[in-house]
GROMACS .gro file of C-alpha atoms in nm:
model
  402
    1MET     CA    1  -1.477   0.038  -1.240
    2LYS     CA    2  -1.696  -0.231  -1.432
    3MET     CA    3  -1.444  -0.307  -1.717
    4SER     CA    4  -1.277  -0.622  -1.821
    5GLY     CA    5  -0.869  -0.641  -1.823
    6SER     CA    6  -0.863  -0.592  -2.183
    7THR     CA    7  -0.623  -0.345  -2.339
    8ALA     CA    8  -1.000  -0.115  -2.397
    9ALA     CA    9  -1.032  -0.107  -2.040
   10ALA     CA   10  -0.688   0.003  -1.945
   11ALA     CA   11  -0.716   0.252  -2.180
   12VAL     CA   12  -1.025   0.398  -2.024
   13PHE     CA   13  -0.875   0.378  -1.728
   14LEU     CA   14  -0.588   0.536  -1.798
   15ALA     CA   15  -0.821   0.822  -1.939
   16LEU     CA   16  -1.023   0.867  -1.675
   17VAL     CA   17  -0.727   0.870  -1.371
   18VAL     CA   18  -0.484   1.103  -1.570
   19ALA     CA   19  -0.799   1.368  -1.558
   20ALA     CA   20  -0.907   1.366  -1.264
   21ALA     CA   21  -0.615   1.363  -1.064
   22PRO     CA   22  -0.494   1.707  -1.157
   23LEU     CA   23  -0.847   1.843  -1.099
   24LEU     CA   24  -0.875   1.690  -0.781
   25VAL     CA   25  -0.510   1.785  -0.655
   26ALA     CA   26  -0.566   2.130  -0.781
   27ALA     CA   27  -0.863   2.188  -0.540
   28GLN     CA   28  -0.655   2.105  -0.252
   29PRO     CA   29  -0.393   2.407  -0.192
   30ALA     CA   30  -0.705   2.664  -0.298
   31MET     CA   31  -0.880   2.517  -0.001
   32ALA     CA   32  -0.638   2.480   0.277
   33PRO     CA   33  -0.458   2.837   0.330
   34VAL     CA   34  -0.821   2.983   0.318
   35ALA     CA   35  -0.929   2.765   0.588
   36ALA     CA   36  -0.658   2.829   0.776
   37ALA     CA   37  -0.686   3.238   0.762
   38ALA     CA   38  -1.068   3.169   0.853
   39ALA     CA   39  -0.993   2.975   1.115
   40ALA     CA   40  -1.040   3.329   1.355
   41ALA     CA   41  -1.362   3.405   1.182
   42PRO     CA   42  -1.676   3.414   1.315
   43ALA     CA   43  -1.858   3.047   1.346
   44ASN     CA   44  -2.204   3.155   1.368
   45ASN     CA   45  -2.298   3.314   1.087
   46SER     CA   46  -2.641   3.278   0.822
   47ARG     CA   47  -2.425   3.119   0.595
   48LEU     CA   48  -2.310   2.832   0.850
   49GLU     CA   49  -2.642   2.801   0.983
   50THR     CA   50  -2.775   2.764   0.646
   51ALA     CA   51  -2.571   2.492   0.581
   52TYR     CA   52  -2.664   2.338   0.906
   53VAL     CA   53  -2.992   2.261   0.806
   54ALA     CA   54  -2.864   2.138   0.426
   55LEU     CA   55  -2.649   1.879   0.611
   56GLN     CA   56  -2.892   1.803   0.865
   57ALA     CA   57  -3.140   1.707   0.543
   58LEU     CA   58  -2.889   1.498   0.380
   59LYS     CA   59  -2.841   1.290   0.733
   60ARG     CA   60  -3.216   1.235   0.750
   61ALA     CA   61  -3.171   1.150   0.384
   62ILE     CA   62  -2.929   0.884   0.456
   63THR     CA   63  -3.087   0.535   0.498
   64ASP     CA   64  -2.791   0.302   0.575
   65ASP     CA   65  -2.386   0.484   0.657
   66PRO     CA   66  -2.203   0.157   0.698
   67LYS     CA   67  -1.866   0.324   0.776
   68ASN     CA   68  -2.010   0.552   1.017
   69LEU     CA   69  -1.898   0.903   0.810
   70THR     CA   70  -2.191   1.113   0.963
   71HIS     CA   71  -2.151   1.022   1.341
   72ASN     CA   72  -2.006   1.344   1.408
   73TRP     CA   73  -2.308   1.514   1.210
   74CYS     CA   74  -2.442   1.685   1.553
   75GLY     CA   75  -2.455   2.052   1.651
   76PRO     CA   76  -2.420   2.348   1.465
   77ASP     CA   77  -2.033   2.343   1.416
   78VAL     CA   78  -2.080   2.208   1.043
   79CYS     CA   79  -1.692   2.246   0.977
   80ASN     CA   80  -1.622   1.977   1.218
   81TYR     CA   81  -1.880   1.755   1.063
   82PHE     CA   82  -1.654   1.450   0.868
   83GLY     CA   83  -1.629   1.524   0.453
   84VAL     CA   84  -1.726   1.909   0.511
   85TYR     CA   85  -1.484   2.197   0.483
   86CYS     CA   86  -1.480   2.509   0.524
   87ALA     CA   87  -1.329   2.847   0.352
   88VAL     CA   88  -1.369   3.226   0.337
   89ALA     CA   89  -1.646   3.312   0.185
   90PRO     CA   90  -1.546   3.442  -0.177
   91ASP     CA   91  -1.784   3.745  -0.148
   92ASP     CA   92  -1.732   3.821   0.242
   93PRO     CA   93  -1.364   3.772   0.410
   94CYS     CA   94  -1.514   3.804   0.756
   95ALA     CA   95  -1.713   3.522   0.731
   96ARG     CA   96  -1.669   3.112   0.679
   97THR     CA   97  -1.906   2.927   0.433
   98VAL     CA   98  -1.892   2.562   0.335
   99ALA     CA   99  -1.679   2.516   0.055
  100GLY     CA  100  -1.695   2.127   0.012
  101VAL     CA  101  -1.869   1.851   0.066
  102ASP     CA  102  -1.670   1.500   0.008
  103LEU     CA  103  -1.826   1.138   0.089
  104ASN     CA  104  -1.643   0.938  -0.162
  105HIS     CA  105  -1.660   0.581  -0.100
  106GLY     CA  106  -1.894   0.536   0.175
  107SER     CA  107  -2.103   0.291   0.058
  108LEU     CA  108  -2.354   0.537   0.176
  109ALA     CA  109  -2.729   0.488   0.066
  110GLY     CA  110  -3.005   0.730   0.060
  111THR     CA  111  -3.158   1.016  -0.150
  112LEU     CA  112  -3.034   1.373  -0.195
  113PRO     CA  113  -3.247   1.624  -0.059
  114GLU     CA  114  -3.395   1.960  -0.240
  115GLU     CA  115  -3.258   2.128   0.101
  116LEU     CA  116  -2.846   2.061  -0.099
  117GLY     CA  117  -2.953   2.386  -0.261
  118LEU     CA  118  -2.903   2.616   0.057
  119LEU     CA  119  -2.495   2.542   0.019
  120THR     CA  120  -2.498   2.808  -0.244
  121ASP     CA  121  -2.121   2.861  -0.205
  122LEU     CA  122  -2.036   2.505  -0.212
  123ALA     CA  123  -1.731   2.450  -0.492
  124VAL     CA  124  -1.630   2.102  -0.551
  125PHE     CA  125  -1.939   1.789  -0.451
  126HIS     CA  126  -1.818   1.443  -0.418
  127LEU     CA  127  -2.013   1.146  -0.398
  128ASN     CA  128  -1.887   0.932  -0.580
  129SER     CA  129  -1.860   0.494  -0.501
  130ASN     CA  130  -2.181   0.501  -0.285
  131ARG     CA  131  -2.546   0.412  -0.277
  132PHE     CA  132  -2.743   0.755  -0.360
  133CYS     CA  133  -3.072   0.678  -0.560
  134GLY     CA  134  -3.348   0.895  -0.736
  135SER     CA  135  -3.228   1.181  -0.921
  136LEU     CA  136  -3.015   1.495  -0.874
  137PRO     CA  137  -3.194   1.764  -0.675
  138ASN     CA  138  -3.357   2.072  -0.862
  139SER     CA  139  -3.226   2.299  -0.634
  140PHE     CA  140  -2.877   2.264  -0.764
  141ARG     CA  141  -2.940   2.540  -1.009
  142ASN     CA  142  -2.898   2.740  -0.735
  143LEU     CA  143  -2.528   2.588  -0.651
  144HIS     CA  144  -2.397   2.913  -0.881
  145ARG     CA  145  -2.015   2.863  -0.736
  146LEU     CA  146  -2.006   2.501  -0.814
  147ASN     CA  147  -1.698   2.383  -0.986
  148GLU     CA  148  -1.661   1.988  -0.951
  149ILE     CA  149  -1.932   1.743  -0.921
  150ASP     CA  150  -1.872   1.377  -0.924
  151VAL     CA  151  -2.183   1.149  -0.812
  152SER     CA  152  -2.036   0.840  -1.034
  153ASN     CA  153  -2.085   0.501  -0.907
  154ASN     CA  154  -2.376   0.495  -0.754
  155HIS     CA  155  -2.768   0.436  -0.892
  156LEU     CA  156  -2.932   0.765  -0.985
  157SER     CA  157  -3.244   0.755  -1.220
  158GLY     CA  158  -3.405   0.995  -1.424
  159THR     CA  159  -3.291   1.182  -1.731
  160PHE     CA  160  -2.993   1.389  -1.768
  161PRO     CA  161  -2.970   1.700  -1.479
  162SER     CA  162  -3.011   2.013  -1.685
  163GLN     CA  163  -2.967   2.184  -1.381
  164LEU     CA  164  -2.584   2.171  -1.421
  165LEU     CA  165  -2.634   2.395  -1.773
  166CYS     CA  166  -2.719   2.681  -1.489
  167LEU     CA  167  -2.378   2.688  -1.363
  168PRO     CA  168  -2.155   2.924  -1.489
  169ASP     CA  169  -1.821   2.773  -1.311
  170LEU     CA  170  -1.906   2.405  -1.419
  171LYS     CA  171  -1.590   2.261  -1.486
  172TYR     CA  172  -1.555   1.865  -1.390
  173VAL     CA  173  -1.880   1.692  -1.407
  174ASP     CA  174  -1.840   1.329  -1.351
  175LEU     CA  175  -2.227   1.099  -1.357
  176ARG     CA  176  -2.047   0.802  -1.541
  177PHE     CA  177  -2.203   0.413  -1.396
  178ASN     CA  178  -2.543   0.581  -1.304
  179ASN     CA  179  -2.868   0.481  -1.449
  180LEU     CA  180  -2.935   0.764  -1.641
  181CYS     CA  181  -3.131   0.748  -1.929
  182GLY     CA  182  -3.319   0.981  -2.263
  183GLU     CA  183  -3.142   1.295  -2.433
  184VAL     CA  184  -2.792   1.420  -2.306
  185PRO     CA  185  -2.882   1.744  -2.438
  186SER     CA  186  -2.635   1.928  -2.686
  187ALA     CA  187  -2.590   2.226  -2.423
  188ILE     CA  188  -2.412   2.018  -2.219
  189PHE     CA  189  -2.101   2.030  -2.495
  190GLU     CA  190  -2.123   2.424  -2.537
  191LYS     CA  191  -2.030   2.491  -2.155
  192LYS     CA  192  -1.669   2.624  -2.096
  193ILE     CA  193  -1.640   2.263  -1.931
  194ASP     CA  194  -1.247   2.075  -1.881
  195ALA     CA  195  -1.359   1.742  -1.815
  196LEU     CA  196  -1.674   1.515  -1.908
  197PHE     CA  197  -1.803   1.128  -1.766
  198ILE     CA  198  -2.128   1.023  -1.866
  199ASN     CA  199  -2.033   0.675  -1.966
  200ASN     CA  200  -2.188   0.352  -1.858
  201ASN     CA  201  -2.512   0.507  -1.796
  202ASN     CA  202  -2.849   0.438  -2.036
  203PHE     CA  203  -2.853   0.751  -2.232
  204ASP     CA  204  -3.011   0.778  -2.614
  205PHE     CA  205  -2.875   1.046  -2.819
  206LYS     CA  206  -2.706   1.125  -3.128
  207LEU     CA  207  -2.321   1.282  -3.179
  208THR     CA  208  -2.398   1.623  -3.366
  209GLU     CA  209  -2.177   1.948  -3.501
  210SER     CA  210  -2.305   2.091  -3.126
  211PHE     CA  211  -2.027   1.837  -3.048
  212SER     CA  212  -1.721   1.969  -3.169
  213LYS     CA  213  -1.835   2.288  -2.977
  214SER     CA  214  -1.695   2.129  -2.678
  215THR     CA  215  -1.394   2.299  -2.511
  216ALA     CA  216  -1.318   1.988  -2.248
  217SER     CA  217  -1.014   1.799  -2.208
  218VAL     CA  218  -1.154   1.498  -2.187
  219ILE     CA  219  -1.442   1.329  -2.294
  220VAL     CA  220  -1.571   1.010  -2.228
  221LEU     CA  221  -1.895   0.845  -2.368
  222ALA     CA  222  -1.787   0.488  -2.359
  223ASN     CA  223  -2.046   0.228  -2.322
  224LEU     CA  224  -2.360   0.409  -2.433
  225PRO     CA  225  -2.520   0.144  -2.680
  226GLY     CA  226  -2.767   0.418  -2.757
  227LEU     CA  227  -2.537   0.665  -2.840
  228GLY     CA  228  -2.598   0.739  -3.236
  229GLY     CA  229  -2.514   0.952  -3.495
  230CYS     CA  230  -2.159   1.052  -3.689
  231LEU     CA  231  -1.828   1.174  -3.584
  232PRO     CA  232  -1.836   1.544  -3.742
  233SER     CA  233  -1.603   1.638  -4.009
  234SER     CA  234  -1.630   1.967  -3.791
  235ILE     CA  235  -1.436   1.765  -3.481
  236GLY     CA  236  -1.093   1.910  -3.563
  237ASP     CA  237  -1.242   2.264  -3.365
  238MET     CA  238  -1.159   2.092  -3.114
  239ALA     CA  239  -0.805   2.096  -3.168
  240GLY     CA  240  -0.707   2.368  -2.918
  241THR     CA  241  -0.850   2.174  -2.595
  242LEU     CA  242  -0.907   1.822  -2.634
  243ASN     CA  243  -0.635   1.560  -2.514
  244GLU     CA  244  -0.862   1.249  -2.478
  245LEU     CA  245  -1.179   1.155  -2.629
  246VAL     CA  246  -1.306   0.765  -2.555
  247LEU     CA  247  -1.604   0.657  -2.747
  248LEU     CA  248  -1.562   0.306  -2.694
  249ASN     CA  249  -1.853   0.054  -2.703
  250SER     CA  250  -2.131   0.295  -2.782
  251GLY     CA  251  -2.318   0.173  -3.107
  252ILE     CA  252  -2.146   0.458  -3.297
  253SER     CA  253  -2.210   0.378  -3.639
  254SER     CA  254  -1.991   0.651  -3.872
  255CYS     CA  255  -1.645   0.671  -4.068
  256ILE     CA  256  -1.302   0.861  -3.946
  257PRO     CA  257  -1.294   1.200  -4.071
  258PRO     CA  258  -0.957   1.328  -4.216
  259GLU     CA  259  -1.014   1.617  -4.000
  260ILE     CA  260  -0.921   1.428  -3.701
  261GLY     CA  261  -0.610   1.506  -3.735
  262LYS     CA  262  -0.648   1.822  -3.637
  263LEU     CA  263  -0.607   1.720  -3.271
  264ASP     CA  264  -0.268   1.751  -3.225
  265LYS     CA  265  -0.293   1.765  -2.877
  266LEU     CA  266  -0.474   1.460  -2.836
  267THR     CA  267  -0.296   1.171  -2.604
  268VAL     CA  268  -0.573   0.884  -2.635
  269PHE     CA  269  -0.828   0.827  -2.903
  270ASP     CA  270  -1.067   0.498  -2.827
  271ILE     CA  271  -1.345   0.436  -3.074
  272SER     CA  272  -1.339   0.057  -3.006
  273SER     CA  273  -1.603  -0.182  -3.034
  274ASN     CA  274  -1.809   0.022  -3.255
  275SER     CA  275  -1.957   0.007  -3.644
  276PHE     CA  276  -1.674   0.295  -3.776
  277ALA     CA  277  -1.638   0.161  -4.130
  278GLY     CA  278  -1.411   0.276  -4.401
  279THR     CA  279  -1.051   0.312  -4.399
  280LEU     CA  280  -0.862   0.498  -4.149
  281PRO     CA  281  -0.743   0.901  -4.224
  282ASP     CA  282  -0.341   0.873  -4.344
  283THR     CA  283  -0.397   1.247  -4.148
  284ILE     CA  284  -0.405   1.083  -3.804
  285GLY     CA  285  -0.025   1.091  -3.883
  286HIS     CA  286  -0.055   1.479  -3.802
  287MET     CA  287  -0.175   1.360  -3.456
  288LYS     CA  288   0.185   1.404  -3.350
  289ALA     CA  289   0.138   1.364  -2.924
  290LEU     CA  290  -0.119   1.071  -2.950
  291GLU     CA  291   0.037   0.775  -2.737
  292GLN     CA  292  -0.280   0.515  -2.735
  293LEU     CA  293  -0.477   0.465  -3.039
  294ASN     CA  294  -0.736   0.208  -3.029
  295VAL     CA  295  -0.994   0.101  -3.344
  296ALA     CA  296  -1.024  -0.254  -3.269
  297ASN     CA  297  -1.345  -0.393  -3.337
  298ASN     CA  298  -1.526  -0.219  -3.591
  299LYS     CA  299  -1.554  -0.284  -3.998
  300LEU     CA  300  -1.267  -0.075  -4.117
  301SER     CA  301  -1.029  -0.200  -4.415
  302GLY     CA  302  -0.760  -0.067  -4.616
  303GLU     CA  303  -0.407  -0.036  -4.554
  304ILE     CA  304  -0.260   0.095  -4.203
  305PRO     CA  305  -0.119   0.431  -4.298
  306GLU     CA  306   0.248   0.391  -4.238
  307SER     CA  307   0.223   0.786  -4.079
  308ILE     CA  308   0.022   0.678  -3.808
  309CYS     CA  309   0.344   0.412  -3.688
  310SER     CA  310   0.568   0.704  -3.741
  311LEU     CA  311   0.393   0.931  -3.490
  312PRO     CA  312   0.642   0.973  -3.192
  313HIS     CA  313   0.451   0.928  -2.885
  314LEU     CA  314   0.271   0.652  -2.996
  315LYS     CA  315   0.248   0.346  -2.730
  316ASN     CA  316   0.000   0.150  -2.766
  317PHE     CA  317  -0.206   0.088  -3.121
  318THR     CA  318  -0.494  -0.175  -3.148
  319TYR     CA  319  -0.642  -0.225  -3.464
  320SER     CA  320  -0.755  -0.591  -3.418
  321HIS     CA  321  -1.067  -0.736  -3.539
  322ASN     CA  322  -1.109  -0.526  -3.850
  323TYR     CA  323  -1.048  -0.612  -4.194
  324PHE     CA  324  -0.742  -0.472  -4.262
  325CYS     CA  325  -0.521  -0.627  -4.552
  326GLY     CA  326  -0.216  -0.423  -4.515
  327GLU     CA  327   0.060  -0.319  -4.265
  328PRO     CA  328   0.385  -0.130  -4.275
  329HIS     CA  329   0.686  -0.291  -4.100
  330ARG     CA  330   0.752   0.021  -3.947
  331CYS     CA  331   0.449  -0.068  -3.712
  332PHE     CA  332   0.632  -0.348  -3.562
  333GLU     CA  333   0.835  -0.078  -3.417
  334VAL     CA  334   0.541   0.071  -3.183
  335PRO     CA  335   0.611  -0.055  -2.851
  336HIS     CA  336   0.235  -0.256  -2.862
  337ILE     CA  337   0.040  -0.339  -3.140
  338ASP     CA  338  -0.220  -0.603  -3.181
  339ASP     CA  339  -0.321  -0.664  -3.559
  340ARG     CA  340  -0.538  -1.012  -3.471
  341GLN     CA  341  -0.802  -1.112  -3.698
  342ASN     CA  342  -0.767  -0.881  -4.005
  343CYS     CA  343  -0.651  -0.986  -4.340
  344ILE     CA  344  -0.302  -0.910  -4.320
  345ALA     CA  345  -0.104  -1.183  -4.540
  346GLY     CA  346   0.148  -1.348  -4.337
  347ARG     CA  347   0.003  -1.291  -3.992
  348PRO     CA  348  -0.098  -1.509  -3.762
  349ASP     CA  349  -0.440  -1.508  -3.603
  350GLN     CA  350  -0.604  -1.368  -3.903
  351ARG     CA  351  -0.968  -1.408  -4.016
  352SER     CA  352  -1.029  -1.688  -4.278
  353GLY     CA  353  -0.960  -1.619  -4.651
  354GLU     CA  354  -1.373  -1.671  -4.692
  355GLU     CA  355  -1.468  -1.419  -4.473
  356CYS     CA  356  -1.173  -1.168  -4.555
  357ILE     CA  357  -1.321  -1.275  -4.931
  358ALA     CA  358  -1.649  -1.189  -4.875
  359PHE     CA  359  -1.618  -0.873  -4.705
  360LEU     CA  360  -1.414  -0.736  -4.994
  361HIS     CA  361  -1.720  -0.804  -5.271
  362ARG     CA  362  -1.932  -0.593  -5.010
  363PRO     CA  363  -1.993  -0.224  -5.170
  364PRO     CA  364  -1.761   0.021  -5.128
  365VAL     CA  365  -1.834   0.213  -4.805
  366HIS     CA  366  -1.854   0.599  -4.932
  367CYS     CA  367  -1.878   0.904  -4.659
  368ASP     CA  368  -2.024   1.199  -4.659
  369SER     CA  369  -1.939   1.577  -4.542
  370ASN     CA  370  -2.120   1.509  -4.228
  371GLY     CA  371  -1.873   1.241  -4.146
  372CYS     CA  372  -2.161   0.959  -4.189
  373ILE     CA  373  -2.174   0.673  -4.383
  374ALA     CA  374  -2.367   0.706  -4.717
  375LEU     CA  375  -2.604   0.460  -4.831
  376PRO     CA  376  -2.547   0.289  -5.173
  377SER     CA  377  -2.694   0.463  -5.428
  378PRO     CA  378  -3.018   0.177  -5.495
  379PRO     CA  379  -2.962   0.034  -5.829
  380PRO     CA  380  -3.198   0.157  -6.116
  381PRO     CA  381  -3.515   0.055  -6.214
  382PRO     CA  382  -3.553  -0.211  -6.474
  383PRO     CA  383  -3.663  -0.086  -6.786
  384PRO     CA  384  -4.049  -0.101  -6.853
  385PRO     CA  385  -4.136  -0.425  -7.059
  386MET     CA  386  -4.148  -0.380  -7.445
  387HIS     CA  387  -4.505  -0.468  -7.585
  388TYR     CA  388  -4.469  -0.535  -7.925
  389ALA     CA  389  -4.818  -0.579  -8.089
  390PRO     CA  390  -4.811  -0.821  -8.336
  391PRO     CA  391  -4.829  -0.836  -8.709
  392PRO     CA  392  -5.193  -0.800  -8.854
  393MET     CA  393  -5.263  -1.152  -8.981
  394HIS     CA  394  -5.416  -1.164  -9.370
  395TYR     CA  395  -5.663  -1.450  -9.374
  396ALA     CA  396  -5.790  -1.565  -9.695
  397PRO     CA  397  -6.085  -1.746  -9.655
  398PRO     CA  398  -6.074  -2.124  -9.802
  399PRO     CA  399  -6.197  -2.164 -10.195
  400PRO     CA  400  -6.537  -2.241 -10.230
  401VAL     CA  401  -6.607  -2.665 -10.286
  402TYR     CA  402  -6.881  -2.754 -10.504
   0.00000   0.00000   0.00000
């Protein structure tokens, strides 16, 4: 990963590893038994013949294979190709088919050909940590059995691959560390997916109410400078499924809505290095599963609620580089806290008195019903100038002189 060794980066790394491991492990036992059962099935069926066309097209599109991963991609027996996994076809117990392609960490260079759409039984497509460029083929909309796609850490470009929205079984989407840009369609948050990683791209979009419709357990939108909008107050609607939410360094200017406290299954909440303002809601103290809380490098102020530091599983609470003016003693019982560069009297490494006083003289932050920072009302215009007519002057002419 291309992050520093900071606490925030460690939290992201933990979020990504914890999220991906169960999905990848779960795929293994499901694939092994069916592959063994299919060993006696005929090798030359139309599905494998079509897969041969698709995989040969991929091999031709690879311009550099430094680890020789595709050296044995010769002949029609595609089930023996390195990184290709076959299984019994889900709709025909007498036929084998290609169910997975896994060429992770191959440093392969090239493009992804349209022929990959011929792999209509594909459930797992893993190409992370390579050098593929271009965009995902439009033909991916034909991969109706696709469950996991991981093309992270490549050189892919273009807009968000909207063809993924057409795939009914898709549960795991990992597009991080690419050069994708433009809008992220709100429909991705309305799909029944379990994990969404789109961090470290050039997307330019806003969080809207549709964000709260997501059923994902892990959402990572980190390092997206073009991300805008506000953390919606409807975020509490995600309580049933959301376990990890990482929004660090994504240009968000927002309040933290009190409804955040409804996320009682959330274990990781990282909103560091944004422009969140206002106070920390004491409702965060209702998030009983929370283990990692990072709100550093924002414009938050006020007192740290004691209810947060009393959370039973909280291991890491980072709130440095804000404008907090007080913290309860209970916070010192959290295994790791970072309260540097605030305005907390008596604590080391705080902001200067001048900085804190200047911040206190700013207009107070008000949050609207959408979780956005409400702009201060403009001062009333000055009253119009009063024009007084001068009193009439009575001029008496001087007496005549004789």
